[in-house]
PDB file of C-alpha atoms in Angstrom:
ATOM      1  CA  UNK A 295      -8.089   6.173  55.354  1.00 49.00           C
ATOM      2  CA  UNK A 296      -4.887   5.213  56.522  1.00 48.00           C
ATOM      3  CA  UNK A 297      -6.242   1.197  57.570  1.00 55.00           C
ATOM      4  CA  UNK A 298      -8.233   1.430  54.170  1.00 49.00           C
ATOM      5  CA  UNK A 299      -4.823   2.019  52.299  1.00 49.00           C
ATOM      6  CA  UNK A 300      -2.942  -0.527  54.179  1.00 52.00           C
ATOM      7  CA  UNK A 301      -5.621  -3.443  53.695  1.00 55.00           C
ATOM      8  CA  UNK A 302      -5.459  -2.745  50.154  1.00 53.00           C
ATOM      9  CA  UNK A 303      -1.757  -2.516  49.643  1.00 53.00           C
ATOM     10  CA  UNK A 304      -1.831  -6.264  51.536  1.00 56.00           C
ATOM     11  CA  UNK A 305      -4.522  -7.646  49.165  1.00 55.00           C
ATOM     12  CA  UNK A 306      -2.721  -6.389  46.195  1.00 54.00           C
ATOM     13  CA  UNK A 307       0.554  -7.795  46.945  1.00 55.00           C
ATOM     14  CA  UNK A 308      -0.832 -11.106  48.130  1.00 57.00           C
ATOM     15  CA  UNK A 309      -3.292 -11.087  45.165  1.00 55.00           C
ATOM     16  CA  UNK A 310       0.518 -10.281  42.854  1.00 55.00           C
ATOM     17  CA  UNK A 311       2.334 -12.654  44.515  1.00 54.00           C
ATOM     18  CA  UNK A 312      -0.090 -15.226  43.891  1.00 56.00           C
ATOM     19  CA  UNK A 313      -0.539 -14.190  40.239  1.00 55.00           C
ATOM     20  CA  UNK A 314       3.535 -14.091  38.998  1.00 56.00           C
ATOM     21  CA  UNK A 315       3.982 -17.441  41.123  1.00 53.00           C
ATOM     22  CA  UNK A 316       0.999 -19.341  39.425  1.00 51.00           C
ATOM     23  CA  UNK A 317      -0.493 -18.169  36.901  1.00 59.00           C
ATOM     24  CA  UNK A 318      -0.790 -18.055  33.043  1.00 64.00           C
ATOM     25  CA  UNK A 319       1.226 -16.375  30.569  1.00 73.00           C
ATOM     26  CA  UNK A 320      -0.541 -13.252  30.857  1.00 72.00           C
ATOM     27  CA  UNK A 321      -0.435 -13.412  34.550  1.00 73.00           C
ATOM     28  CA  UNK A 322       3.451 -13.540  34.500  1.00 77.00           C
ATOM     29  CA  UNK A 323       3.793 -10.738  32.527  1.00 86.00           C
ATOM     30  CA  UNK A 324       1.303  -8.878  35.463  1.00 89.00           C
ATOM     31  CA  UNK A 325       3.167  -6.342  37.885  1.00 89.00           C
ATOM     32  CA  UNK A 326       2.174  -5.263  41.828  1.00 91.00           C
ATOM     33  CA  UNK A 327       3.810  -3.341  43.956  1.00 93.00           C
ATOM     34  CA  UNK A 328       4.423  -0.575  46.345  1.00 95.00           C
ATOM     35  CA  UNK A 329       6.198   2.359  46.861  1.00 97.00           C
ATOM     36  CA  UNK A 330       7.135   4.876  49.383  1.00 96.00           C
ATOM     37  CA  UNK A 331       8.423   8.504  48.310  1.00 97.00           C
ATOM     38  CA  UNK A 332       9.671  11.724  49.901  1.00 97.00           C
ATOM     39  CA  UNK A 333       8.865  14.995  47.438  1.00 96.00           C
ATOM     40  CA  UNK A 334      10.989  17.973  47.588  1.00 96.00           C
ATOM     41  CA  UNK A 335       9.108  21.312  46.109  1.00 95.00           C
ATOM     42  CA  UNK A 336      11.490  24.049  45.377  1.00 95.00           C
ATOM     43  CA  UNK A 337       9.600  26.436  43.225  1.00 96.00           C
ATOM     44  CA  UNK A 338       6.573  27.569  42.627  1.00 95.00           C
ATOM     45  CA  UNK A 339       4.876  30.174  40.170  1.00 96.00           C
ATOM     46  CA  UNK A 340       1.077  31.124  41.377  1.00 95.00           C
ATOM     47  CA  UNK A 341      -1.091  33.554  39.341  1.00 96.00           C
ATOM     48  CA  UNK A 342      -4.684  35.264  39.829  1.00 94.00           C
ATOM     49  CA  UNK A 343      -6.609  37.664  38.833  1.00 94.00           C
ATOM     50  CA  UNK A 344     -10.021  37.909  41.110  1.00 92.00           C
ATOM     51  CA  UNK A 345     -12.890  40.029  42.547  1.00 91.00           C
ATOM     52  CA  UNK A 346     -12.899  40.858  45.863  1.00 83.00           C
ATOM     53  CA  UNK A 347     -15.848  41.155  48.458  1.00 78.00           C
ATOM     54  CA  UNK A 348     -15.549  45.066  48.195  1.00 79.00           C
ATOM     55  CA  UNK A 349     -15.660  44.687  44.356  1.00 82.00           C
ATOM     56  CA  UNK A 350     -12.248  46.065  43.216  1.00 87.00           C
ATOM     57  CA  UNK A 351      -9.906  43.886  40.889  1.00 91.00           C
ATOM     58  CA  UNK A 352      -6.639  42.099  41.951  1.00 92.00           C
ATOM     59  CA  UNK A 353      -4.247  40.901  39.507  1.00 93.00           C
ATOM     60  CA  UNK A 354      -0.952  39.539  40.669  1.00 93.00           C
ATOM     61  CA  UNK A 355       1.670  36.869  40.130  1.00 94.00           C
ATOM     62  CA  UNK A 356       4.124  35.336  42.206  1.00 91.00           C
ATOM     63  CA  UNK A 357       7.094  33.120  41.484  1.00 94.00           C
ATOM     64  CA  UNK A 358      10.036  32.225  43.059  1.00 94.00           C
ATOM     65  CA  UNK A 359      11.814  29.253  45.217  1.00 94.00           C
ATOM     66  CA  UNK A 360       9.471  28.010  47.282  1.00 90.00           C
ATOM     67  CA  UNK A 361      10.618  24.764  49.855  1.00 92.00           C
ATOM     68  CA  UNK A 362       8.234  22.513  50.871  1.00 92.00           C
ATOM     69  CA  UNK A 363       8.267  18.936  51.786  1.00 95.00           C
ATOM     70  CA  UNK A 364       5.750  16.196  51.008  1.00 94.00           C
ATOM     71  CA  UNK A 365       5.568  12.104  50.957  1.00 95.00           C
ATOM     72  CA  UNK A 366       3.581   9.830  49.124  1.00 96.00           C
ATOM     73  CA  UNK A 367       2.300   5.707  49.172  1.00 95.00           C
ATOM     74  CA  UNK A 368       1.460   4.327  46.464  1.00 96.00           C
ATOM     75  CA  UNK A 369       0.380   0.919  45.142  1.00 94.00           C
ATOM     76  CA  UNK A 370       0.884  -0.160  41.188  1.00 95.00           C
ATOM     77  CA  UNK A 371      -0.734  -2.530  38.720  1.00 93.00           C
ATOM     78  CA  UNK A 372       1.126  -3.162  35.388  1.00 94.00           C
ATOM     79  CA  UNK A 373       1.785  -5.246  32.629  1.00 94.00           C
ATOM     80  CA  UNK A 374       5.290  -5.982  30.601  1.00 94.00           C
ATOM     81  CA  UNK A 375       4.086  -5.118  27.116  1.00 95.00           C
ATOM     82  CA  UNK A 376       8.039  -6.552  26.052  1.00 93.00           C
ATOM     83  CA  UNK A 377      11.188  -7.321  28.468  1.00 92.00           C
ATOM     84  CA  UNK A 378      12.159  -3.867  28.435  1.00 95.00           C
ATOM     85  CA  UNK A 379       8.783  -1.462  28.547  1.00 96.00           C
ATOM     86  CA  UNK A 380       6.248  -2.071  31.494  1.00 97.00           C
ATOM     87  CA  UNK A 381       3.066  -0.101  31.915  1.00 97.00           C
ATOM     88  CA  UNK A 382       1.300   0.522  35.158  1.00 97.00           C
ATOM     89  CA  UNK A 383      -1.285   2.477  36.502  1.00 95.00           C
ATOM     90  CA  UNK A 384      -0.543   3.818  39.944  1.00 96.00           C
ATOM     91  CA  UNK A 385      -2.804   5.310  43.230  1.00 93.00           C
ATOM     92  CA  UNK A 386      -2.682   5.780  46.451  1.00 93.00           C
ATOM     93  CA  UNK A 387      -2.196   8.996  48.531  1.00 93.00           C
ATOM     94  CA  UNK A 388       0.306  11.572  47.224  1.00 93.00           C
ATOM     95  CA  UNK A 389       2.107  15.383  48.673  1.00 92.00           C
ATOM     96  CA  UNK A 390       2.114  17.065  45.425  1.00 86.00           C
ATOM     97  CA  UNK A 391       2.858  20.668  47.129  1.00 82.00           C
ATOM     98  CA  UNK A 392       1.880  22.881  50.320  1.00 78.00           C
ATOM     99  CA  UNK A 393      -1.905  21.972  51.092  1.00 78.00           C
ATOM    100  CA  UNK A 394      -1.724  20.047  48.031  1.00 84.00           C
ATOM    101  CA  UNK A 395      -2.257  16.464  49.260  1.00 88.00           C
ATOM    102  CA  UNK A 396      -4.386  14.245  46.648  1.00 91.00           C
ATOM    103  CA  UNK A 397      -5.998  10.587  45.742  1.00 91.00           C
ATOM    104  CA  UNK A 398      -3.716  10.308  42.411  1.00 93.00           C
ATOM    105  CA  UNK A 399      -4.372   8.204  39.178  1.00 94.00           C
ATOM    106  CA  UNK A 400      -1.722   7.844  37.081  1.00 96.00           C
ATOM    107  CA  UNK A 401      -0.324   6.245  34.285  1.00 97.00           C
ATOM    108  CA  UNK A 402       3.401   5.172  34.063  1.00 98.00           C
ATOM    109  CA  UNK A 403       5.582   3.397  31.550  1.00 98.00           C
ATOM    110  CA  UNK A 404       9.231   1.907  32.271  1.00 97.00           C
ATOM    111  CA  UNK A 405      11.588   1.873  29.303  1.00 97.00           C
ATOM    112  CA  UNK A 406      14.564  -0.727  30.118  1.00 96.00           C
ATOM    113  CA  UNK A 407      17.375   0.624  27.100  1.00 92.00           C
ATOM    114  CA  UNK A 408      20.589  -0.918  28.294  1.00 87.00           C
ATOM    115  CA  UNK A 409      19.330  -4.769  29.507  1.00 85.00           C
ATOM    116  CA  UNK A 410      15.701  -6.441  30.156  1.00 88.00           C
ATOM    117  CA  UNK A 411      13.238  -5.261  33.647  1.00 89.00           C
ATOM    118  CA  UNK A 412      14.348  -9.059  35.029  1.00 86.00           C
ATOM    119  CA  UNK A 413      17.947  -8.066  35.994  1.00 90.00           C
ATOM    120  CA  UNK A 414      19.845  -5.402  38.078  1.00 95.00           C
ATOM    121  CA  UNK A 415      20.106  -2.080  36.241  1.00 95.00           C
ATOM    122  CA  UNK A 416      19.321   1.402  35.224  1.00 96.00           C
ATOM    123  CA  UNK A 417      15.909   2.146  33.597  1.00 97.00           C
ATOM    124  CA  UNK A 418      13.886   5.415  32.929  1.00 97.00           C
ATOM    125  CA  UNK A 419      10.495   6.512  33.285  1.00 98.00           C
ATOM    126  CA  UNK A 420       7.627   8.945  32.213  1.00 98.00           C
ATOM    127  CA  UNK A 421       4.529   9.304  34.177  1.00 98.00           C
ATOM    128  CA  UNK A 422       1.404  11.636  33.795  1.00 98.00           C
ATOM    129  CA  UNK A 423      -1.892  11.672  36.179  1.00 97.00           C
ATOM    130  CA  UNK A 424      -4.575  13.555  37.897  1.00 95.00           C
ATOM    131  CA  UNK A 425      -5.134  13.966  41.335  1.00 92.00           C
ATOM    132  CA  UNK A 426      -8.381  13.858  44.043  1.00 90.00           C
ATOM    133  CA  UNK A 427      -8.076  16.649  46.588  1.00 85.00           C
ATOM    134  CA  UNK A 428      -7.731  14.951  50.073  1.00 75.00           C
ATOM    135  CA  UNK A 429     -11.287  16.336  51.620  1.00 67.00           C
ATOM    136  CA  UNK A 430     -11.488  19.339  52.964  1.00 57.00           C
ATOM    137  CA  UNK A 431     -13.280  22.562  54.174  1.00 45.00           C
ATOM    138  CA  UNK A 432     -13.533  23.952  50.703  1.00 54.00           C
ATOM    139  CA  UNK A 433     -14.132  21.872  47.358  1.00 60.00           C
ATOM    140  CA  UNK A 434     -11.385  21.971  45.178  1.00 68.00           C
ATOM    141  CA  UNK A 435     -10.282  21.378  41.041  1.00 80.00           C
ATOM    142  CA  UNK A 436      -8.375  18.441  40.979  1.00 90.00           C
ATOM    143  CA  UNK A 437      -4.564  18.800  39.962  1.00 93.00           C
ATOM    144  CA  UNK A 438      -2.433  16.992  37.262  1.00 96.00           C
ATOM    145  CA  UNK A 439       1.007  16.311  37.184  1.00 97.00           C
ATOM    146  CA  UNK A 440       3.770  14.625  34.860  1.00 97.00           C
ATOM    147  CA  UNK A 441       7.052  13.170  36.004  1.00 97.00           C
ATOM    148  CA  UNK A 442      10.300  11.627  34.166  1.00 98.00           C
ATOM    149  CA  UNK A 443      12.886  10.602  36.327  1.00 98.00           C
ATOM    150  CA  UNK A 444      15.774   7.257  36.038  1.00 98.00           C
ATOM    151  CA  UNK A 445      15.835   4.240  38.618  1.00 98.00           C
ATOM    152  CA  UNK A 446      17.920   1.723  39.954  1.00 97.00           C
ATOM    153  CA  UNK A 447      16.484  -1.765  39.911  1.00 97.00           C
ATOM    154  CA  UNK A 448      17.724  -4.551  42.072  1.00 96.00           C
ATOM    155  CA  UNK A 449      16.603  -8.456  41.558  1.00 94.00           C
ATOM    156  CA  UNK A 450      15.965  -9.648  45.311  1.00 93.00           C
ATOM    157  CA  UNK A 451      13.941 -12.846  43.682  1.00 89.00           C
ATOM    158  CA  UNK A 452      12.665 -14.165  40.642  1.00 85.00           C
ATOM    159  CA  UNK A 453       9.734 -12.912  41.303  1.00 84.00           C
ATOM    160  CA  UNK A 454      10.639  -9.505  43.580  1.00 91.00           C
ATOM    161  CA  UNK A 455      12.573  -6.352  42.901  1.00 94.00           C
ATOM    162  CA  UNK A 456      13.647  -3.616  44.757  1.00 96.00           C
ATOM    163  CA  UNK A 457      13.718   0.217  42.760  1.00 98.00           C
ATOM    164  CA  UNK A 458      15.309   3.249  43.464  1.00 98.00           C
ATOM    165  CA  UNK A 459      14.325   5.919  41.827  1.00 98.00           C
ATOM    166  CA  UNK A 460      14.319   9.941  41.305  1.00 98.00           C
ATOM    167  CA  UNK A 461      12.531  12.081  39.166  1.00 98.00           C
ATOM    168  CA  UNK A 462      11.489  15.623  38.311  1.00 98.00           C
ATOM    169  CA  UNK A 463       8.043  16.352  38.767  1.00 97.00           C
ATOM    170  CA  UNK A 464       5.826  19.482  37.233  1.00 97.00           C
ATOM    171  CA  UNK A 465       2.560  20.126  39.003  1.00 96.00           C
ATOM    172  CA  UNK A 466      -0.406  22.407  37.749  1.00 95.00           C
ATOM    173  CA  UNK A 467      -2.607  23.182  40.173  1.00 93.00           C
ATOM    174  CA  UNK A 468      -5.684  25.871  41.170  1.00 90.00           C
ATOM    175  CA  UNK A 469      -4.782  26.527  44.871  1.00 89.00           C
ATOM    176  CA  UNK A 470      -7.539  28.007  47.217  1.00 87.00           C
ATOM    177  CA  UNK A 471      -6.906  32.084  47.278  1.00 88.00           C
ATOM    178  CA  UNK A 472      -6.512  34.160  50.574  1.00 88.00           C
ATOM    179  CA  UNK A 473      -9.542  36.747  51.081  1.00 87.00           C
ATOM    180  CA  UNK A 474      -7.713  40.192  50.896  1.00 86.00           C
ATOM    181  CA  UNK A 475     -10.566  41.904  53.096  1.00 83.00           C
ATOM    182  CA  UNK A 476     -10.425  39.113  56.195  1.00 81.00           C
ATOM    183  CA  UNK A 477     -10.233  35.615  57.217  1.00 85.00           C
ATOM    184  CA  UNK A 478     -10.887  32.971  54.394  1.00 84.00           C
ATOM    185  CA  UNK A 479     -10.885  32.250  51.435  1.00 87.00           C
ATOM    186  CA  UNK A 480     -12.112  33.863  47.988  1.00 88.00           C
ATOM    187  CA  UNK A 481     -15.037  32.460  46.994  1.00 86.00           C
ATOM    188  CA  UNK A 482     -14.993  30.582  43.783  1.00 85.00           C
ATOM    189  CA  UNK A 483     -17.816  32.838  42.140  1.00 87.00           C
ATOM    190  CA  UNK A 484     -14.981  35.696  42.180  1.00 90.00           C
ATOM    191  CA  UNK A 485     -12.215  33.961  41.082  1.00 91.00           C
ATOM    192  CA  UNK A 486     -11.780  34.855  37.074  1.00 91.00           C
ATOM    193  CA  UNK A 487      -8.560  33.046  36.633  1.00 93.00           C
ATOM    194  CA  UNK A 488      -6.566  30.865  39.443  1.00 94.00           C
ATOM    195  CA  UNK A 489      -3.399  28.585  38.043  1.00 94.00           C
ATOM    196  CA  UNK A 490      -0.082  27.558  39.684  1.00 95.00           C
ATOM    197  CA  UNK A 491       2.579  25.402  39.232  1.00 96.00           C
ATOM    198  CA  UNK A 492       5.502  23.702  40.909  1.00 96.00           C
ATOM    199  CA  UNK A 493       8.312  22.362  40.322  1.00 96.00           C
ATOM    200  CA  UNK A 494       9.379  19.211  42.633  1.00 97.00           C
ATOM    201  CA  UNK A 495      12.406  16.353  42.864  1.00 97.00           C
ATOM    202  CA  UNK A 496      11.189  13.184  43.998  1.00 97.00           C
ATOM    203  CA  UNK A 497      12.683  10.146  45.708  1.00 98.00           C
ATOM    204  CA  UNK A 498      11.432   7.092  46.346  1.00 98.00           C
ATOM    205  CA  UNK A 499      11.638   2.952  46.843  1.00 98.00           C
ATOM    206  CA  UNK A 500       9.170   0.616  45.175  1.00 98.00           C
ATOM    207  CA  UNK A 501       8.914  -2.774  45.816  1.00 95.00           C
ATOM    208  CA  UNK A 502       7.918  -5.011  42.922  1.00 92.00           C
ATOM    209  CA  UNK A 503       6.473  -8.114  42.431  1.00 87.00           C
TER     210      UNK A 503
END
C-alpha cells in the first residue's frame, strides 16, 4: 500500500507539473499536490449502549482528554474557481484517532481574503470528508470528519508553492467495542447504539503545484 501510494503521488505531480506548465486555460487554473501532516487528538467523548453475550444491558459514556498521536499523506486535485478560492478534492491515507486509521475522501476549499493564492500569504480553509477503514480483523462504519484551520503559503516558483498550515479537526466515528465477558470484541448484532467523537489539532506541509 505504501509503493501503491508513492507511485501515485509521482504520477500526479508529474501529470500537474506537466498540466500548469503546458496546458490550456483550464489546465492552468488545475492544482496537484502533496502533503504530509502530524495529528494531535486531545479529547475524545465515546458513548454505547449494547447487549452483552450473557444478555444484560450496558449503557455508559465516557469523555475526557484523551492524547493520541497520528500522521497522514495525502495527495490533492483542485481547481481555482477565482484568484482567491481554490477547490480540491483530497485522498490518501489519514490517522484520524487511536485505531482510527482510514482511506479519506474529502472535499476542501481555500479562501485567499487579504491577497490572490499566486503570492506569499495567509489564507483559510474548510474541509469535510469520509473515511475507508484501513482493513482489518473486524469490518467497520466508515468515519467522517470536518476541519477549518489558516495556512501560510510561500511562492517557491511560478508554478510551485510551499503551505503551512494548522487546523482543528472534529471526528465522528463508531469505534469497535470491548467484550465485557472476555477477549474481543462486541459483535455488531448487539450493539444498539455506538458513536464517538474527537477532537484533534493538525499540522501539516503541502506542496503545490
Amino acid at each position: 500500500m505504501k509503493k501503491f501510494l508513492l507511485i501515485s503521488t509521482m504520477i500526479l505531480l508529474s501529470f500537474g507539473l506537466s498540466a500548469r506548465g503546458r496546458g490550456s486555460q483550464f489546465a492552468r487554473k488545475m492544482q496537484f499536490g502533496v502533503e504530509w501532516g502530524y495529528t494531535q487528538t486531545y479529547y475524545k467523548f465515546h458513548h454505547y449502549n449494547i447487549v452483552s453475550a450473557e444478555g444484560y444491558r450496558i449503557n455508559e459514556d465516557t469523555d475526557g482528554f484523551f492524547f493520541h498521536p497520528n500522521g497522514s499523506l495525502l495527495a490533492n486535485l483542485g481547481y481555482d474557481l477565482t484568484d482567491r478560492l481554490n477547490i480540491a478534492v483530497y485522498s490518501g491515507y489519514l490517522g484520524l484517532a487511536d485505531n482510527c486509521r482510514v482511506f479519506p475522501i474529502s472535499l476542501r476549499a481555500s479562501i485567499f481574503p487579504h491577497n490572490n493564492m499566486y503570492d506569499d500569504g495567509f489564507f483559510s480553509y474548510l474541509e469535510g470528508g469520509v473515511g475507508f477503514r484501513v482493513p482489518t480483523l473486524e469490518k467497520h462504519e466508515a468515519a467522517y470528519f470536518i476541519s477549518a484551520g489558516e495556512a501560510y503559503r510561500i511562492k517557491l516558483t511560478p508554478y510551485c508553492n510551499l503551505d503551512f498550515l494548522l487546523s482543528l479537526r472534529l471526528c465522528f466515528d463508531r469505534p469497535m467495542i470491548p467484550n465485557p465477558d472476555g477477549n474481543g470484541y462486541v459483535s455488531r448484532h448487539n450493539i444498539r447504539r455506538n458513536s464517538a467523537r474527537y477532537h484533534a489539532l493538525s499540522f501539516s506541509i503541502a506542496l503545490n503545484f
